[in-house]
Tab-separated table of C-alpha atoms in Angstrom:
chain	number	residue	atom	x	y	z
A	228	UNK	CA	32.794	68.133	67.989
A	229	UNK	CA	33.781	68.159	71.574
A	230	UNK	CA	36.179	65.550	72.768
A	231	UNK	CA	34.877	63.749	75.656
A	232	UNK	CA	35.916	63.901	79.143
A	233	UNK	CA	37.438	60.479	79.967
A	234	UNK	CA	35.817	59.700	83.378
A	235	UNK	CA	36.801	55.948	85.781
A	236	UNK	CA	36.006	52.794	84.484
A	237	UNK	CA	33.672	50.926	86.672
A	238	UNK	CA	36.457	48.580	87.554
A	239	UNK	CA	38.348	51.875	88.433
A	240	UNK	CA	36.101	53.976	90.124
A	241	UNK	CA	39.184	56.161	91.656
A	242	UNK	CA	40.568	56.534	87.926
A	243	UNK	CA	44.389	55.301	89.516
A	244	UNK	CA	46.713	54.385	86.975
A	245	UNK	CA	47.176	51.077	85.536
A	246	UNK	CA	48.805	48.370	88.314
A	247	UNK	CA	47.810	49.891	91.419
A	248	UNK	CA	44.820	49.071	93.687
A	249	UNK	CA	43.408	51.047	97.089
A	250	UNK	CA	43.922	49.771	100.328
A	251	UNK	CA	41.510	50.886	103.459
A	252	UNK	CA	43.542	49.760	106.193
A	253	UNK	CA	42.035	48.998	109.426
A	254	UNK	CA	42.947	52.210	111.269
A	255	UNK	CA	40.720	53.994	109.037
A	256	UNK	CA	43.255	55.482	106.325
A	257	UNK	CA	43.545	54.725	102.651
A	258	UNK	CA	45.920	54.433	100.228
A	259	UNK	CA	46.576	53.707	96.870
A	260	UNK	CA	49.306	51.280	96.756
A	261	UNK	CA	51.212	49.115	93.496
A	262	UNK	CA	49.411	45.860	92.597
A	263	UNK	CA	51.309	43.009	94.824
A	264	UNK	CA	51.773	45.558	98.054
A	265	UNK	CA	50.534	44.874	101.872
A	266	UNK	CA	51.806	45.261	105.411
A	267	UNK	CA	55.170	44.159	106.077
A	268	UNK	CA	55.136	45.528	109.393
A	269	UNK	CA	52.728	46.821	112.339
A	270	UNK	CA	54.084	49.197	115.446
A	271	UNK	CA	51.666	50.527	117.847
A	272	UNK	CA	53.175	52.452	120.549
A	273	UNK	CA	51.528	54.590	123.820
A	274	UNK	CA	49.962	57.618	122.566
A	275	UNK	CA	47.948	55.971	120.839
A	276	UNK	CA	50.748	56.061	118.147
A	277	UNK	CA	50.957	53.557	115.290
A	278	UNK	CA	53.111	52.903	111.818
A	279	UNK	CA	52.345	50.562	109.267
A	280	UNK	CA	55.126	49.317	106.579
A	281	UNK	CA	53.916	48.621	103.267
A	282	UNK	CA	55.602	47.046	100.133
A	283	UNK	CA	55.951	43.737	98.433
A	284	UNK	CA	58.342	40.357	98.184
A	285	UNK	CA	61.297	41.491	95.887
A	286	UNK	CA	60.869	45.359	95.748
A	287	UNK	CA	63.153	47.250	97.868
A	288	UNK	CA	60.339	49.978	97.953
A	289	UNK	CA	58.307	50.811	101.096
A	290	UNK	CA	55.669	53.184	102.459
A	291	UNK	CA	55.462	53.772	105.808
A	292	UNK	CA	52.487	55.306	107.375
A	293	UNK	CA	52.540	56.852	111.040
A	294	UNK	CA	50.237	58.070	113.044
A	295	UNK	CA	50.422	59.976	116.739
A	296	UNK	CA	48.286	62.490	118.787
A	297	UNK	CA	51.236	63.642	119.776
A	298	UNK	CA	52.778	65.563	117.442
A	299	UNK	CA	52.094	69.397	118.454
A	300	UNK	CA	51.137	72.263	115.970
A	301	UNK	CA	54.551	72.749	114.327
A	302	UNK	CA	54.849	70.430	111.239
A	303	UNK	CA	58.308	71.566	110.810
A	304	UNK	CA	59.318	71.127	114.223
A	305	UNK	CA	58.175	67.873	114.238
A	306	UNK	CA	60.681	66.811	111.343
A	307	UNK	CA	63.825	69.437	113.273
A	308	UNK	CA	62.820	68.325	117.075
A	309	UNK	CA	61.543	65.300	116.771
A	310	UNK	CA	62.079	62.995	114.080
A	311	UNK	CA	66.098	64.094	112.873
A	312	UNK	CA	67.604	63.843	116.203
A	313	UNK	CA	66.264	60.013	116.203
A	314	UNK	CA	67.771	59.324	111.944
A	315	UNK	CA	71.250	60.927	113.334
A	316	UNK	CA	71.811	59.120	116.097
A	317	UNK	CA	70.470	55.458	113.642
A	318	UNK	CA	73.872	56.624	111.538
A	319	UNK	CA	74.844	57.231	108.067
A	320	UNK	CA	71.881	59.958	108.009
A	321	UNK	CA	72.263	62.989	105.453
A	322	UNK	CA	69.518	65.373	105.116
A	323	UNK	CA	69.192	66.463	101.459
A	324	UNK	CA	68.100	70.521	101.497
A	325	UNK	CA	65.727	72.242	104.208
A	326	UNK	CA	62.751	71.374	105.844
A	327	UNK	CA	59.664	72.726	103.868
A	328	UNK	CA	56.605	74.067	105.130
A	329	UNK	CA	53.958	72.622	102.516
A	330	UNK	CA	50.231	72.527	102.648
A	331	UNK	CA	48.637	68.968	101.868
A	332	UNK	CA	45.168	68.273	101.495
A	333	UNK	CA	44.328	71.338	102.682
A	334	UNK	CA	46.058	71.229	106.051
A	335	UNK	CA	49.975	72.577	107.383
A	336	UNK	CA	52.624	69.805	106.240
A	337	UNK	CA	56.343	69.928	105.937
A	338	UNK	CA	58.453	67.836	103.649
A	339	UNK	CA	62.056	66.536	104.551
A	340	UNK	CA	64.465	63.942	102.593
A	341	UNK	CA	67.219	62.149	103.851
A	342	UNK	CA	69.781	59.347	102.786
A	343	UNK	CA	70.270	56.524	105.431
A	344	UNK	CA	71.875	53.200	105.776
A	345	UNK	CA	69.314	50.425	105.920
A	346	UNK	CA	70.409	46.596	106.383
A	347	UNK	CA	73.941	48.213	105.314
A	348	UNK	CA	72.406	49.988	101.958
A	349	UNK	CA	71.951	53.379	100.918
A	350	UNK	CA	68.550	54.567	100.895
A	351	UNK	CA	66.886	57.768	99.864
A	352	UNK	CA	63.438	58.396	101.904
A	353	UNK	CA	61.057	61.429	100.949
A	354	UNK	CA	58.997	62.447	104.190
A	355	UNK	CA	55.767	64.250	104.262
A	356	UNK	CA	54.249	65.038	107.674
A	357	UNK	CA	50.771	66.674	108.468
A	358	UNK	CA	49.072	67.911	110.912
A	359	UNK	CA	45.192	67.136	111.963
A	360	UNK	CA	45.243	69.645	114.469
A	361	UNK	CA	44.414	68.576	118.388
A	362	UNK	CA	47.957	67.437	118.404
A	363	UNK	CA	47.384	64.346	115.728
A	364	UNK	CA	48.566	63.809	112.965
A	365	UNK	CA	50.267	61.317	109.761
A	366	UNK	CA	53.850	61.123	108.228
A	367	UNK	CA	54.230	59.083	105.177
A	368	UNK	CA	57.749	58.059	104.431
A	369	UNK	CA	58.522	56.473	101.013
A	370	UNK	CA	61.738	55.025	101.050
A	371	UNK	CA	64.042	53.435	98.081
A	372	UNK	CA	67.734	52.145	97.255
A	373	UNK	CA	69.314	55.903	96.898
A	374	UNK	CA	70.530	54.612	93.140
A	375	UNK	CA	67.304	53.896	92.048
A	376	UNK	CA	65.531	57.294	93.276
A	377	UNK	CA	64.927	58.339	90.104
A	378	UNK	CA	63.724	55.548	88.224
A	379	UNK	CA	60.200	56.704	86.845
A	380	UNK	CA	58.074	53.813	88.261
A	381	UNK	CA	59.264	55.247	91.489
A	382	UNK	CA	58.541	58.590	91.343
A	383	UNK	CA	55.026	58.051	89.827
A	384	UNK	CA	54.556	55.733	92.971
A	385	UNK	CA	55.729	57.967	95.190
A	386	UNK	CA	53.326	60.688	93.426
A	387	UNK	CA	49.818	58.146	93.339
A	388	UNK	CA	50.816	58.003	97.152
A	389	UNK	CA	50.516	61.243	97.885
A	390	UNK	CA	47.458	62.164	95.966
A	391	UNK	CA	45.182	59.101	97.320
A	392	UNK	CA	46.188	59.060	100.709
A	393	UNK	CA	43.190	59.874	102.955
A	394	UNK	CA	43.742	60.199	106.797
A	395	UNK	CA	41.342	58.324	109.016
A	396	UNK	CA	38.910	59.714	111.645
A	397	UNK	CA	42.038	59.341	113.849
């Protein structure tokens, strides 16, 4: 006999794992975030050009979610030309390996990591940026205390991020 396929509960129709919940933000994107997460923070710049902060009272965590229709059609210039010379000149920034050309969700990404000082900490962040072509597109930046980068609830979070983000109609 055939073992059956386990399919979504009703009460979790996007089959995430146990403690996390999606959020449909406003701007039109979604994400699955952990159970307790919301908006710390809101930036909206010309452009039109947004990024939210997400994480939650007492965990060092945070996803950050940006958005510009400015961005070209280089993902991996974006992260050399645009985004690094801003973390160097913010101070104690340390790329960790190359910029990599990825595909996500179908479309051209490129991933980059970096340690920074934050608030006078060390913190690891793990960048993925993606282009929407017409010169839009999203970066997601998940960011934790460099010592605990490897704990495992962080890297699972870090990978439910990933797979349920959806961009908005932009």
């Amino acid at each position: 006999m055939a073992t059956p396929t386990p399919s979504p509960s009703p009460s979790d129709p996007e089959g995430l794992p146990p403690g996390y919940r999606t959020y449909h933000a406003p701007e039109g994107f979604s994400v699955a975030l952990p159970e307790g997460w919301g908006r710390l923070d809101t930036s909206r710049t010309p452009g039109p050009a947004y990024r939210v902060t997400f994480g939650a009272g007492g965990d060092p965590r945070t996803l950050a979610v940006t958005y510009s229709e400015r961005v070209g059609t280089d993902a991996v210039a974006v992260w050399r030309d645009t985004v690094e010379p801003g973390l160097r000149r913010s101070g104690g920034y340390r790329r960790i390996g190359g910029i990599r050309a990825v595909t996500y969700q179908g479309r051209e990404a490129a991933d980059m990591e970096w340690y920074a000082v934050a608030g006078g900490e060390g913190v690891r962040t793990f960048g993925r940026g993606f282009l929407l072509g017409g010169g839009r597109g999203f970066s997601l930046r998940w960011t934790t205390p460099a010592a605990g980068w490897e704990e495992p609830g962080g890297r699972e979070a870090l990978g439910v991020l990933l797979r349920t983000f959806r961009p908005g109609p932009g």
